[in-house]
Coordinates of C-alpha atoms in Angstrom, one line a residue:
M1 CA 23.1 -167.4 -28.6
I2 CA 24.1 -168.5 -32.1
L3 CA 21.4 -167.5 -34.7
P4 CA 20.9 -169.1 -38.1
I5 CA 22.4 -167.1 -40.9
I6 CA 19.9 -166.2 -43.6
G7 CA 20.8 -167.5 -47.1
Y8 CA 20.9 -165.8 -50.4
G9 CA 17.4 -165.3 -51.9
D10 CA 15.6 -164.4 -48.7
P11 CA 13.7 -161.0 -49.1
V12 CA 15.1 -159.7 -45.8
L13 CA 18.5 -159.4 -47.4
R14 CA 17.0 -157.0 -50.0
K15 CA 15.3 -154.6 -47.5
V16 CA 16.6 -151.1 -46.7
C17 CA 16.8 -151.5 -43.0
E18 CA 15.0 -149.4 -40.4
E19 CA 16.8 -147.2 -37.9
V20 CA 17.0 -148.4 -34.3
T21 CA 16.1 -146.3 -31.3
Q22 CA 18.0 -146.4 -28.0
D23 CA 15.1 -148.2 -26.3
Y24 CA 15.0 -151.0 -28.9
P25 CA 14.0 -154.2 -27.0
K26 CA 17.0 -156.3 -25.9
L27 CA 19.5 -154.2 -28.0
K28 CA 22.6 -155.4 -26.0
E29 CA 21.4 -159.0 -26.2
T30 CA 20.8 -158.7 -30.0
I31 CA 24.3 -157.4 -30.5
A32 CA 25.9 -160.1 -28.3
N33 CA 24.0 -162.8 -30.3
M34 CA 25.3 -161.3 -33.5
Y35 CA 28.9 -161.5 -32.2
D36 CA 28.3 -165.1 -31.1
T37 CA 26.9 -165.9 -34.6
M38 CA 29.7 -164.2 -36.5
Y39 CA 32.5 -165.9 -34.5
N40 CA 30.8 -169.3 -34.8
A41 CA 30.8 -168.9 -38.6
Y42 CA 34.4 -167.4 -38.6
G43 CA 33.2 -164.2 -40.2
V44 CA 34.8 -160.7 -40.0
G45 CA 31.4 -158.9 -40.2
L46 CA 27.7 -159.5 -39.8
A47 CA 24.7 -157.3 -40.5
A48 CA 21.3 -157.6 -38.7
P49 CA 19.4 -158.6 -41.9
Q50 CA 21.7 -161.6 -42.2
V51 CA 20.1 -163.0 -39.0
G52 CA 16.6 -162.0 -40.1
M53 CA 16.3 -158.5 -38.6
P54 CA 15.8 -155.6 -41.0
I55 CA 17.4 -153.1 -38.7
R56 CA 20.5 -150.8 -39.2
I57 CA 23.0 -152.6 -37.1
F58 CA 26.2 -154.3 -38.2
I59 CA 29.3 -155.6 -36.4
I60 CA 32.9 -156.0 -37.4
D61 CA 36.0 -157.8 -36.1
C62 CA 39.0 -157.5 -38.5
E63 CA 41.3 -159.6 -36.3
P64 CA 41.4 -162.6 -38.8
F65 CA 42.9 -160.3 -41.4
S66 CA 45.8 -159.2 -39.1
D67 CA 48.1 -162.2 -39.8
S68 CA 48.5 -161.3 -43.5
E69 CA 52.2 -161.0 -44.4
D70 CA 51.4 -158.3 -47.0
L71 CA 50.6 -155.8 -44.2
T72 CA 52.9 -153.6 -42.3
Q73 CA 53.3 -154.2 -38.5
E74 CA 51.2 -151.1 -37.9
E75 CA 48.4 -152.3 -40.2
Q76 CA 48.5 -155.8 -38.5
E77 CA 48.1 -154.1 -35.1
L78 CA 45.2 -151.9 -36.3
L79 CA 43.3 -154.9 -37.7
K80 CA 44.0 -157.1 -34.7
N81 CA 42.3 -154.6 -32.4
F82 CA 39.5 -153.5 -34.6
R83 CA 36.2 -154.7 -33.2
K84 CA 33.2 -152.4 -33.5
T85 CA 29.4 -152.2 -33.5
F86 CA 27.8 -149.8 -35.9
I87 CA 24.2 -148.6 -35.2
N88 CA 22.2 -146.4 -37.7
A89 CA 25.4 -145.9 -39.7
K90 CA 25.5 -143.5 -42.6
I91 CA 28.5 -143.3 -45.0
L92 CA 29.0 -139.6 -45.6
K93 CA 31.8 -139.9 -48.1
E94 CA 33.7 -142.5 -50.2
E95 CA 36.9 -141.3 -51.8
G96 CA 40.2 -142.4 -53.3
E97 CA 41.0 -145.0 -55.9
E98 CA 38.9 -148.0 -56.4
W99 CA 40.7 -151.2 -55.6
G100 CA 39.7 -154.9 -56.0
F101 CA 39.5 -157.5 -53.2
N102 CA 38.2 -161.0 -53.2
E103 CA 35.0 -160.8 -51.1
G104 CA 32.8 -163.5 -49.6
C105 CA 29.6 -163.4 -47.5
L106 CA 28.2 -165.7 -44.8
S107 CA 24.8 -165.5 -46.5
I108 CA 26.4 -166.6 -49.8
P109 CA 28.6 -169.5 -48.8
D110 CA 31.2 -170.9 -51.2
V111 CA 31.0 -167.9 -53.5
R112 CA 33.9 -165.4 -53.7
E113 CA 34.5 -162.7 -56.3
D114 CA 36.7 -159.6 -56.7
V115 CA 34.7 -156.5 -55.8
F116 CA 36.0 -152.9 -56.5
R117 CA 35.4 -150.3 -53.8
K118 CA 36.8 -146.8 -52.9
E119 CA 39.7 -147.0 -50.5
K120 CA 38.6 -144.4 -47.9
I121 CA 35.3 -143.7 -46.2
T122 CA 33.9 -141.2 -43.7
I123 CA 31.1 -142.8 -41.6
E124 CA 28.7 -141.5 -38.9
Y125 CA 27.2 -144.1 -36.5
Y126 CA 26.3 -144.8 -33.0
D127 CA 28.1 -147.4 -30.8
E128 CA 26.3 -149.9 -28.6
D129 CA 26.0 -147.3 -25.8
F130 CA 24.4 -144.9 -28.3
K131 CA 27.3 -142.5 -28.4
K132 CA 27.6 -140.8 -31.8
H133 CA 30.8 -141.0 -33.8
T134 CA 32.1 -139.7 -37.1
D135 CA 35.2 -141.6 -38.2
V136 CA 37.4 -142.0 -41.3
Y137 CA 38.7 -145.4 -42.3
D138 CA 40.7 -146.8 -45.2
G139 CA 42.1 -150.0 -46.5
L140 CA 40.7 -153.4 -45.3
I141 CA 38.7 -151.8 -42.4
A142 CA 36.9 -149.5 -44.9
R143 CA 36.3 -152.5 -47.2
V144 CA 34.6 -154.6 -44.4
I145 CA 32.5 -151.6 -43.3
Q146 CA 31.4 -150.9 -46.9
H147 CA 30.4 -154.6 -47.4
E148 CA 28.4 -154.7 -44.1
Y149 CA 26.9 -151.2 -44.8
D150 CA 25.6 -152.5 -48.1
H151 CA 23.7 -155.2 -46.2
I152 CA 21.7 -152.6 -44.3
E153 CA 20.9 -150.9 -47.6
G154 CA 19.7 -154.2 -49.2
I155 CA 22.7 -154.6 -51.4
L156 CA 24.8 -157.8 -51.7
F157 CA 28.4 -158.0 -53.0
T158 CA 27.1 -160.1 -56.0
D159 CA 25.3 -156.9 -57.1
K160 CA 28.7 -155.3 -57.7
I161 CA 30.2 -157.9 -60.1
S162 CA 29.9 -158.1 -63.9
S163 CA 26.9 -159.8 -65.6
L164 CA 29.2 -162.4 -67.0
K165 CA 30.5 -163.3 -63.5
K166 CA 26.9 -163.4 -62.3
R167 CA 26.0 -165.9 -64.9
L168 CA 29.0 -168.0 -64.0
I169 CA 27.9 -168.2 -60.3
S170 CA 24.1 -168.4 -61.0
K171 CA 24.0 -172.2 -60.3
K172 CA 25.8 -171.8 -57.0
L173 CA 23.3 -169.0 -56.0
Q174 CA 20.4 -171.3 -57.0
N175 CA 21.8 -174.1 -54.9
I176 CA 22.0 -171.7 -51.9
M177 CA 18.3 -170.7 -52.4
E178 CA 17.4 -174.4 -52.5
G179 CA 19.4 -175.2 -49.4
K180 CA 21.8 -177.4 -51.3
T181 CA 24.9 -176.0 -49.6
R182 CA 26.5 -177.2 -46.4
P183 CA 28.6 -174.6 -44.7
D184 CA 29.8 -175.5 -41.2
Y185 CA 27.5 -173.1 -39.5
K186 CA 23.7 -172.9 -39.1
M187 CA 21.8 -171.4 -42.0
K188 CA 18.2 -170.8 -42.9
F189 CA 17.3 -171.1 -46.6
I190 CA 14.4 -169.6 -48.5
A191 CA 13.3 -173.0 -50.0
K192 CA 13.4 -174.9 -46.7
K193 CA 13.0 -174.3 -43.0
G194 CA 16.1 -174.5 -41.0
R195 CA 18.7 -177.3 -41.5

C-alpha cells in the first residue's frame, strides 16, 4: 500500500525514533508498505518517520545509482543489488575523508544541496527477520544509509548545509510546509490535510 510522504515542517520528522520490538504489530506489512511508497516516489531510501511513524526503521535500494558512468563495473553491480531493511540501526563508527554529494529528500521535494559526510561507516542493525548484523559500508551506499539514519535521529539533510544556503532555500521550505509543491507522489503537508 502506498502511504503519503510527510512533508518538511511536520514534527514527526524531528523526533528521535523509538526502537521496534520483534512483535511490533504488522511489522512485515509496514516494511512492505514502505517499499511500495519508496518505489512509487522513485526514491532510493525511506525512513519510517517520513510516513508518519516515529520508529527506528529505514529501507534502502541503491539500484537507481547503478547506471552512473562514473562508477566501476564492480561498484555498479554492488549498487544494483543493494536492497536492505534496517531496524534499530546504530552507527558505531564514521571514518575517512568527508566528501560532498548532491542530496535530496522525498520529504523535501525540489530541494537539492551538497552535503558532506564521512566516506565509511560501521553499522549495527536488525534485518526484517530480526537477525542482527554489523556491517561496514563505504561510498554511495554509506551515504544513503547516513541520510536515512539521520531521519530516525530527527535530523534532515538541510540541517547539514550552511546558514547562507538555508536562507536561499527558505522560501522553498516554506512552500513545502504550506503544501504549495506538487511532486508526482502523494504527500501530507503540515498546513493542510492530504492532497
